[in-house]
Short mmCIF file of C-alpha atoms in Angstrom, two decimals:
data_model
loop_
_atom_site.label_atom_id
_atom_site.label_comp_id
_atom_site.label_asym_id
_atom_site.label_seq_id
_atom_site.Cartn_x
_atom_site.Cartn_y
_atom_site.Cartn_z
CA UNK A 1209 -22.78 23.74 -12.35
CA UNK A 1210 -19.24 24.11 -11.71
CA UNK A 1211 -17.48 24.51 -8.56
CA UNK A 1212 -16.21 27.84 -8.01
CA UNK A 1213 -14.73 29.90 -5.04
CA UNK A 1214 -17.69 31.54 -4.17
CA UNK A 1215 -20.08 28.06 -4.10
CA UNK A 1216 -17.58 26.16 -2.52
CA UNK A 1217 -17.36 28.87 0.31
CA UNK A 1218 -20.79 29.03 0.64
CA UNK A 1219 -21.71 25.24 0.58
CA UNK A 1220 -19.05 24.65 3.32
CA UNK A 1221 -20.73 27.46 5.43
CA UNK A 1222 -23.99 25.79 5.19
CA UNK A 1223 -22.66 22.08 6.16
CA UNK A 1224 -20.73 23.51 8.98
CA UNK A 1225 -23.68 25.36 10.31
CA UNK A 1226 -25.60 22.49 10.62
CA UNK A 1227 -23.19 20.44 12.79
CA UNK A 1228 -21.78 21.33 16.08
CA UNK A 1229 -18.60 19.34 15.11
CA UNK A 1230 -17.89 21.48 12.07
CA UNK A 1231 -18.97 25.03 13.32
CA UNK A 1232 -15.34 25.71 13.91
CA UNK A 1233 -13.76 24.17 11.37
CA UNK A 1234 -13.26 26.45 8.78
CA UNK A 1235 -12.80 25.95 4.80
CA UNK A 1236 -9.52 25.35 4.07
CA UNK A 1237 -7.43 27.77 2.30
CA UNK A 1238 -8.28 27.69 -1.35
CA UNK A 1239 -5.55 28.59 -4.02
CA UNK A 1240 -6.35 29.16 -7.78
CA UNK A 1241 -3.03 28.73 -9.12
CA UNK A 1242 0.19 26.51 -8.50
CA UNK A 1243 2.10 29.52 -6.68
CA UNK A 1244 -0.81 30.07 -4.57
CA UNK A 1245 -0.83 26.30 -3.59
CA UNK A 1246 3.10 25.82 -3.24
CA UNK A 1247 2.50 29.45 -0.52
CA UNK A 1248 -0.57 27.61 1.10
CA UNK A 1249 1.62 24.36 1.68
CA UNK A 1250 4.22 26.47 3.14
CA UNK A 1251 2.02 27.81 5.79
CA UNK A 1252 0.71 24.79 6.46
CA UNK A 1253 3.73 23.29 7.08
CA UNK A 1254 5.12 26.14 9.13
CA UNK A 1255 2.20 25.85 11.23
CA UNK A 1256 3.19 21.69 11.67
CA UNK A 1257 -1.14 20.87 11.29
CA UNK A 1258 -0.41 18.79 7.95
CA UNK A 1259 -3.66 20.66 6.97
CA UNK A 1260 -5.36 20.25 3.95
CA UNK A 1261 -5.13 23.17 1.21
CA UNK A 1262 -7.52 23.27 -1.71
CA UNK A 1263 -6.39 23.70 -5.40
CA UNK A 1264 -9.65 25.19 -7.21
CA UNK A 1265 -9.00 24.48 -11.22
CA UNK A 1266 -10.70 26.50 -13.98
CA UNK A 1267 -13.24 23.56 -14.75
CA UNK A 1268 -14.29 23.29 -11.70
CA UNK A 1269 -12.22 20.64 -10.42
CA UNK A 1270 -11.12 20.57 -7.08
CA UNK A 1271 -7.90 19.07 -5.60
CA UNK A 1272 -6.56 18.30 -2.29
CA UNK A 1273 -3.46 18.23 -1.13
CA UNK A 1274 -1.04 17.97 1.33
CA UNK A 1275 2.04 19.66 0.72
CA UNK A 1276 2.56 21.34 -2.32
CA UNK A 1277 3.20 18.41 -4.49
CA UNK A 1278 1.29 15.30 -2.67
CA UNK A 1279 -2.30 15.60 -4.48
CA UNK A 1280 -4.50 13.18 -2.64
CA UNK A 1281 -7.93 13.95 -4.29
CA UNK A 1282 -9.66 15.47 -7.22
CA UNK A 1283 -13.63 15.70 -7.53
CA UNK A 1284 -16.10 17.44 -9.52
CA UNK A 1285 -18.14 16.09 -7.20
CA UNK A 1286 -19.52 19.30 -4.36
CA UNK A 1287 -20.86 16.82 -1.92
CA UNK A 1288 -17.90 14.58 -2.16
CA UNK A 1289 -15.27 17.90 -1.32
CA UNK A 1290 -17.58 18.39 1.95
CA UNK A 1291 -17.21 15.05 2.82
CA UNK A 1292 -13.54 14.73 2.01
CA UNK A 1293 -12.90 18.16 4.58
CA UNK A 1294 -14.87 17.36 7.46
CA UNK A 1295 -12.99 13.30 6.91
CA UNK A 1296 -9.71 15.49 7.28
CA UNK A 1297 -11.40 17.50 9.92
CA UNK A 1298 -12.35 14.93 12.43
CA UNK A 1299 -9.09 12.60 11.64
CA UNK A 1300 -6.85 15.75 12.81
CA UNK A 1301 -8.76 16.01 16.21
CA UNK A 1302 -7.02 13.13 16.64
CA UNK A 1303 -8.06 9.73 18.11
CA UNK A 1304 -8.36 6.21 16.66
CA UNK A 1305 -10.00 5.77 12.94
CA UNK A 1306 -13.28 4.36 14.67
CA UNK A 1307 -13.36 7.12 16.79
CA UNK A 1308 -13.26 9.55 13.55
CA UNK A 1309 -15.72 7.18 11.97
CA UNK A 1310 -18.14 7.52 14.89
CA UNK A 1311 -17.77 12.03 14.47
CA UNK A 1312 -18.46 11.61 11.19
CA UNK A 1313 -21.27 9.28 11.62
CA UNK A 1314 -22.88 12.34 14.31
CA UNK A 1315 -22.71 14.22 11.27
CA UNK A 1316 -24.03 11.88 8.68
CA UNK A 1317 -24.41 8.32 9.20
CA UNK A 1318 -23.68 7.95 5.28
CA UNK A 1319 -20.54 9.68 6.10
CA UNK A 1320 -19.42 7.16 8.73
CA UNK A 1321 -20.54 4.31 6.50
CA UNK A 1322 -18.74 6.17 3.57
CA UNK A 1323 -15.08 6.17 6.25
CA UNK A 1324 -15.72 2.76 7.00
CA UNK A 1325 -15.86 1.63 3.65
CA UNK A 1326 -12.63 3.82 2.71
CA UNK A 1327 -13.87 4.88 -0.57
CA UNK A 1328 -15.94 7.91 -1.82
CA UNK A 1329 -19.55 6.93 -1.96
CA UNK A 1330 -21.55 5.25 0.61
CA UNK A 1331 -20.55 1.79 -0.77
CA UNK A 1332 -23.33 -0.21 1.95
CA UNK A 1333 -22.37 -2.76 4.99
CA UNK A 1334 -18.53 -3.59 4.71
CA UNK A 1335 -18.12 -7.44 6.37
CA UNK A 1336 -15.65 -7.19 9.00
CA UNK A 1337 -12.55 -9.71 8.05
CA UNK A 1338 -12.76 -12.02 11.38
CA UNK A 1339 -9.10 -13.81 10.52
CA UNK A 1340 -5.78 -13.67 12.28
CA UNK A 1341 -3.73 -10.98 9.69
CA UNK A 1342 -0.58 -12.69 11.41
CA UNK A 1343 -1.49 -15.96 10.03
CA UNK A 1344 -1.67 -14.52 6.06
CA UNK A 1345 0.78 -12.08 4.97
CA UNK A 1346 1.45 -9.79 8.13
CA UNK A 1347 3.59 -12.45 9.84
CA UNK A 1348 6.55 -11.48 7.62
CA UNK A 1349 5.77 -7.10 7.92
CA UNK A 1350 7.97 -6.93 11.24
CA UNK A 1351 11.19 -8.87 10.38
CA UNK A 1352 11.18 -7.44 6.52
CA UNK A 1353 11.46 -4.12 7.81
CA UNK A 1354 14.88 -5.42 8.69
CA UNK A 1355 15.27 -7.34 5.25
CA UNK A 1356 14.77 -10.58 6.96
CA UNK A 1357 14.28 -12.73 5.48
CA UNK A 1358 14.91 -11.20 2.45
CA UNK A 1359 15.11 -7.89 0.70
CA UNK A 1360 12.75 -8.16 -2.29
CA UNK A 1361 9.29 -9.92 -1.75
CA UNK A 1362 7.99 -10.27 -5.43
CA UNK A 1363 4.87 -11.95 -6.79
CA UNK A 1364 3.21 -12.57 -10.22
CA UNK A 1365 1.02 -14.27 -11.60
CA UNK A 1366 -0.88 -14.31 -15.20
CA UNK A 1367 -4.24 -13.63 -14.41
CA UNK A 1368 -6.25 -13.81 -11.02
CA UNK A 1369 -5.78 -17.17 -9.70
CA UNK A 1370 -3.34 -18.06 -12.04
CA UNK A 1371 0.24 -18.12 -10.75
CA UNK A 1372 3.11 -18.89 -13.12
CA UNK A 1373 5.69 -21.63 -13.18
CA UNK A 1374 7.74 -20.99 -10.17
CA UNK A 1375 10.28 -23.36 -10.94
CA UNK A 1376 10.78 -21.52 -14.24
CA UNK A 1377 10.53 -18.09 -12.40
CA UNK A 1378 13.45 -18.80 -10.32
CA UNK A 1379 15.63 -20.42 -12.79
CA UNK A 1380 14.66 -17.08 -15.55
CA UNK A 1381 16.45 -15.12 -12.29
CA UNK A 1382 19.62 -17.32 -11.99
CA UNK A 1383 18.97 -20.07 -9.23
CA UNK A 1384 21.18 -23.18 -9.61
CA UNK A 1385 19.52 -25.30 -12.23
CA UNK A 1386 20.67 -28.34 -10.10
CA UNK A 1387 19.14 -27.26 -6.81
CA UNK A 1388 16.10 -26.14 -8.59
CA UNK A 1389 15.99 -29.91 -10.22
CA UNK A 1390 16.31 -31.61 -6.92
CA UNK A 1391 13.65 -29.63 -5.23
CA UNK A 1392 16.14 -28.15 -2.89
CA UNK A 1393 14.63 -26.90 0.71
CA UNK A 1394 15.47 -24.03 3.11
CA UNK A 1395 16.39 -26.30 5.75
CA UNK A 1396 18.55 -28.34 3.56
CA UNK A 1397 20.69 -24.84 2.56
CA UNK A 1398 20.74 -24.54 6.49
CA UNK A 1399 21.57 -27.65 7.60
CA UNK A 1400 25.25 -27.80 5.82
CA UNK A 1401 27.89 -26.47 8.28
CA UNK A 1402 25.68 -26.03 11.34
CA UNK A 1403 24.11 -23.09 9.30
CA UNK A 1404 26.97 -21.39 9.16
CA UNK A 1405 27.79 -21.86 5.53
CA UNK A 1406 24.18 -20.37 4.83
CA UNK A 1407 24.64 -17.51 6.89
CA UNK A 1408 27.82 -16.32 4.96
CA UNK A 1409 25.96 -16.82 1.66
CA UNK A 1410 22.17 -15.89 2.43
CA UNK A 1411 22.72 -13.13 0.38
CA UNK A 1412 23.12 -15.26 -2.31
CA UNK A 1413 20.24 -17.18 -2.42
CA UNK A 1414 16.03 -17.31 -3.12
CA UNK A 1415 13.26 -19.06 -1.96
CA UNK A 1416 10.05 -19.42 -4.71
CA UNK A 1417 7.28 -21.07 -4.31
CA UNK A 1418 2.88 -20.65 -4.79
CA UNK A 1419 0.44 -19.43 -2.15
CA UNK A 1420 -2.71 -17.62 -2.39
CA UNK A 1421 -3.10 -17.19 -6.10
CA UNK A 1422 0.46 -15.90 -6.96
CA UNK A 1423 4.42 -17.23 -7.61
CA UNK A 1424 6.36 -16.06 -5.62
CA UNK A 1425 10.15 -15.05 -5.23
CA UNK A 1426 12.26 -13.76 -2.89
CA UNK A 1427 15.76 -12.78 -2.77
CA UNK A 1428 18.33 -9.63 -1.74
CA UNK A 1429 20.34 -7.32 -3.94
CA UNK A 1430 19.72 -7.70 -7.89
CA UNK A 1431 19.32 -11.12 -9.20
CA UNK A 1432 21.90 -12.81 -11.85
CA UNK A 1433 18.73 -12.89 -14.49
CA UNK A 1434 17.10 -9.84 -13.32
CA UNK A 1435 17.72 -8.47 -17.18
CA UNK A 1436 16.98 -11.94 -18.91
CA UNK A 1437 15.57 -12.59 -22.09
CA UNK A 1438 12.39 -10.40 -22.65
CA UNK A 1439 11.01 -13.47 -24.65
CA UNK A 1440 11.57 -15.84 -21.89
CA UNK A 1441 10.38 -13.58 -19.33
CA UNK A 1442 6.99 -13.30 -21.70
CA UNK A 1443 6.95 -17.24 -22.39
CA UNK A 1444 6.09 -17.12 -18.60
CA UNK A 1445 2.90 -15.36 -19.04
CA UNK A 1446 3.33 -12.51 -16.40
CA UNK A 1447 0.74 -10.04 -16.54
CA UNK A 1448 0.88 -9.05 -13.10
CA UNK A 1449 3.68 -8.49 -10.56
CA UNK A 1450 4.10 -6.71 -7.05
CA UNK A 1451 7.78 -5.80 -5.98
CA UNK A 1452 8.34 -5.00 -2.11
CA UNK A 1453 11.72 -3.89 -1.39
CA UNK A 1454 13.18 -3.15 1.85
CA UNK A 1455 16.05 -1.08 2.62
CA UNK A 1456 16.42 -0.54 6.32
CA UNK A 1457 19.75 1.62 6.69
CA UNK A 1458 17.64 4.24 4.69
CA UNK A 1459 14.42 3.75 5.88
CA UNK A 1460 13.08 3.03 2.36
CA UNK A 1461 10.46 0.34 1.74
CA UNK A 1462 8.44 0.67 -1.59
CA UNK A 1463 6.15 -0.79 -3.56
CA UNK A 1464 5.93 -1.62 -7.54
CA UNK A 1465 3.15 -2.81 -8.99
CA UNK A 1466 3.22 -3.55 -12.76
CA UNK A 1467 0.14 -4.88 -14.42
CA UNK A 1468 -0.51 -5.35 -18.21
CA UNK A 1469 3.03 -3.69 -18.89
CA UNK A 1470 2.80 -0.73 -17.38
CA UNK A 1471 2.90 0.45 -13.79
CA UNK A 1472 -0.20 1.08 -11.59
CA UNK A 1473 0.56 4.23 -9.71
CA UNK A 1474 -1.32 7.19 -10.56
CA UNK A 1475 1.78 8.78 -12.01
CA UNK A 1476 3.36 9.68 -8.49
CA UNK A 1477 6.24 7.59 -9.33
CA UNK A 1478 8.03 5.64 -6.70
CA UNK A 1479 5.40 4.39 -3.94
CA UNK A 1480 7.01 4.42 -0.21
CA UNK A 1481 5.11 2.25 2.18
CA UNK A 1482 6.23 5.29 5.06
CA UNK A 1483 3.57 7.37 2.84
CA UNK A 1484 0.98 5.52 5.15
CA UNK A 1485 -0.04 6.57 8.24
CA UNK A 1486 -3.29 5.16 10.47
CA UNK A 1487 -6.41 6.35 9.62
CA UNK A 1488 -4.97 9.00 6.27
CA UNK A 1489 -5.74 6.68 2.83
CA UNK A 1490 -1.69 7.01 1.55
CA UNK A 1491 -2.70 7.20 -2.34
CA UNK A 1492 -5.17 9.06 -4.86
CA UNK A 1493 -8.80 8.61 -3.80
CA UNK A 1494 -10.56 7.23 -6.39
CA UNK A 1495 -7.30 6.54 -8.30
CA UNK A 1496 -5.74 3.51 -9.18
CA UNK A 1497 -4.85 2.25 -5.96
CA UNK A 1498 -7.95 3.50 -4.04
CA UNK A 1499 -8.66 -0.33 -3.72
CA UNK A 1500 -5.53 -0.22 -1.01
CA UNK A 1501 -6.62 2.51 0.32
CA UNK A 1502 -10.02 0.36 1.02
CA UNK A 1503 -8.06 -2.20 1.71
CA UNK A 1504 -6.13 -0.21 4.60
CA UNK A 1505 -9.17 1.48 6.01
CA UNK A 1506 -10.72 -2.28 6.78
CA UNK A 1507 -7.57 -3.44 8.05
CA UNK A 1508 -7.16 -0.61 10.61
CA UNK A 1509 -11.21 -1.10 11.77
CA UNK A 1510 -11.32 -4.50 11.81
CA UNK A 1511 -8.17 -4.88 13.62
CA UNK A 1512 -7.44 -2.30 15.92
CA UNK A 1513 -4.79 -4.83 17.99
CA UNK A 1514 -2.23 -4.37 15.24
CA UNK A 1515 -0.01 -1.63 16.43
CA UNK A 1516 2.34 -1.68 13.51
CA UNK A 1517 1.35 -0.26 10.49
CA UNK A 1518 3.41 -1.88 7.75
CA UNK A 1519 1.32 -4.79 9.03
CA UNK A 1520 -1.92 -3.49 8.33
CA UNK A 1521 -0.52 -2.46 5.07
CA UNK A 1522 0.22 -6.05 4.41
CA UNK A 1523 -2.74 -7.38 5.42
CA UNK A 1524 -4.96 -4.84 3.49
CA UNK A 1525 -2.31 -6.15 0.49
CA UNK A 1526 -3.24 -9.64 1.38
CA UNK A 1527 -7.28 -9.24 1.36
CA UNK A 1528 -7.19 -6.69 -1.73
CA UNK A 1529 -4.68 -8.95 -4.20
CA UNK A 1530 -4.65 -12.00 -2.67
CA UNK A 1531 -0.66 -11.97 -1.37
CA UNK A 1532 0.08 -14.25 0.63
CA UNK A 1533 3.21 -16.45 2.11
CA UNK A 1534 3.48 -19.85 3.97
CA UNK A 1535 4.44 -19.05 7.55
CA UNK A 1536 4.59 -22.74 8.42
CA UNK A 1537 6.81 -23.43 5.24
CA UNK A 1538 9.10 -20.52 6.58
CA UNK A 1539 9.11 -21.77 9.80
CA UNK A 1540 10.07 -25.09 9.48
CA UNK A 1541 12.40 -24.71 6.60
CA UNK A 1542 10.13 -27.01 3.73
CA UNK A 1543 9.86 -23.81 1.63
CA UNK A 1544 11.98 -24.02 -1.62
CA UNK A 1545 15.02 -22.37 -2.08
CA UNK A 1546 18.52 -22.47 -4.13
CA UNK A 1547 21.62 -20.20 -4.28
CA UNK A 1548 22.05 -18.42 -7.86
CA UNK A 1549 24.02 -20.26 -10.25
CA UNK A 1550 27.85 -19.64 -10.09
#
């Protein structure tokens, strides 16, 4: 049967009577047309509780949102609604995500296993990661907020496991074809002038290289072959790429991910990694990138000790597509790199 105003009211009251946790937690305001929503968000935000309001569609479908235009689910699905308001309940009373995980387990223990898990049905027993995030892709979160080392962080690869030629990758995008040939090192870049020389052109250059699965290639600003040949770009056999770009003077860092041609984003359009926020799942759930917002819900149980959330965001990127970067490499200059060609 279809969800309407009148059962969703009423299966609400029932839940919440049955739970001392929910008996004051009331269904949240329910809106039946776009106006009604855009109103609802307007209150909401006047009353600074980032509460949830419902969008109740003639089929039955229900959507969630916060704000008037940031949908973050829609379910057929009764029981999953009730679980997806008391989740929003218990995370506004504040506290750390196992602390919500532990409410929602008073109410339901399939409920807390369902919050562990991050996604929308009780998936079973979730392994906890047991690794160092700083030793993966996390190590580099912190100083790219600040577009150090580089701007752009992109990957690709042509199928799982399969990274492309990253030689050929960074000569398609312009590096010198001559420091690309003699396998050309960070340090060595560095070590002309002192450093200094590097320093004035950083800007200028990439580094490239293979890890975990994926090519990848980093640089700042746009790229001499950025537009290249569409032919050469396809002789590569991309069929997957993930673009993070940092812009710190506008406190802008977003993500692109492109697979099979098109771009996996739920149609929201740009993605901003500042959408995220400890313990809320940042996209659709049960969209296209509810395997992040897994991803992120396991990162912020399993590691608690990470204070900074654009590294849990890149290690729930890490242990849901495999990113990854050599710290040591970095560290001791042996990763590749070459200035763009003049």
């Amino acid at each position: 049967m279809a969800i309407n105003k009148r059962t969703l009211a009423e299966a609400w009251q029932r839940q919440a009577a049955g739970h001392a946790l929910l008996n004051e937690v009331g269904l949240p305001p329910v809106a039946l047309s776009d106006g009604e929503l855009e109103a609802c968000a307007e209150r909401a935000e006047e009353a600074a509780d980032g509460g949830l309001c419902l969008l109740l569609g003639e089929d039955g479908t229900v959507r969630g949102h916060h704000g008037a235009y940031r949908e973050v689910f829609a379910t057929r699905d009764l029981e999953q609604v009730l679980y997806l308001i008391a989740e929003a309940a218990m995370r506004r009373h504040g506290g750390s995500p196992e602390e919500t995980a532990g409410a929602l387990d008073q109410i339901d223990p399939a409920w807390g296993r369902r919050f562990r898990s991050g996604g929308l049905d009780d998936s079973g027993t979730v392994e906890v990661c047991g690794r160092d995030p700083l030793e993966g892709l996390a190590w580099i979160a912190g100083s790219w907020r600040n577009q150090d080392p580089y701007t752009t962080l992109a990957f690709f690869r042509a199928a799982p496991g399969q990274p492309v030629d990253a030689e050929q990758l960074a000569l398609l995008y312009g590096a010198d074809p001559a420091q690309v040939a003699a396998g050309t090192r960070l340090k060595d870049l560095q070590a002309v002038d002192s450093g200094r020389a590097h320093w004035d052109r950083r800007w200028e250059s990439c580094c490239y290289g293979q890890a975990g699965g994926w090519t990848f290639l980093l640089h700042h600003d746009t790229p001499p072959g950025a537009y290249a040949d569409k032919e050469a770009y396809a002789a590569l056999g991309i069929k997957e790429s993930v673009w993070l770009t940092a812009t710190s003077a506008k406190a802008i860092y977003s993500l692109d991910y492109m697979r099979g041609g098109r771009r996996v984003d739920d149609d929201w359009g740009m993605l901003e990694l500042i959408w995220y926020e400890r313990g809320r799942a940042p996209y659709l759930r049960g969209g296209e990138l509810d395997f992040l917002n897994q991803a992120l819900r396991r990162a912020e149980l399993d590691h608690p000790e990470l204070t900074d959330t654009f590294e849990l965001y890149f290690h729930a990127m890490e242990e849901s597509l495999g990113l990854r970067l050599p710290r040591r490499d970095f560290a001791e200059g042996e990763v590749r790199a070459a200035y763009w060609a003049a």
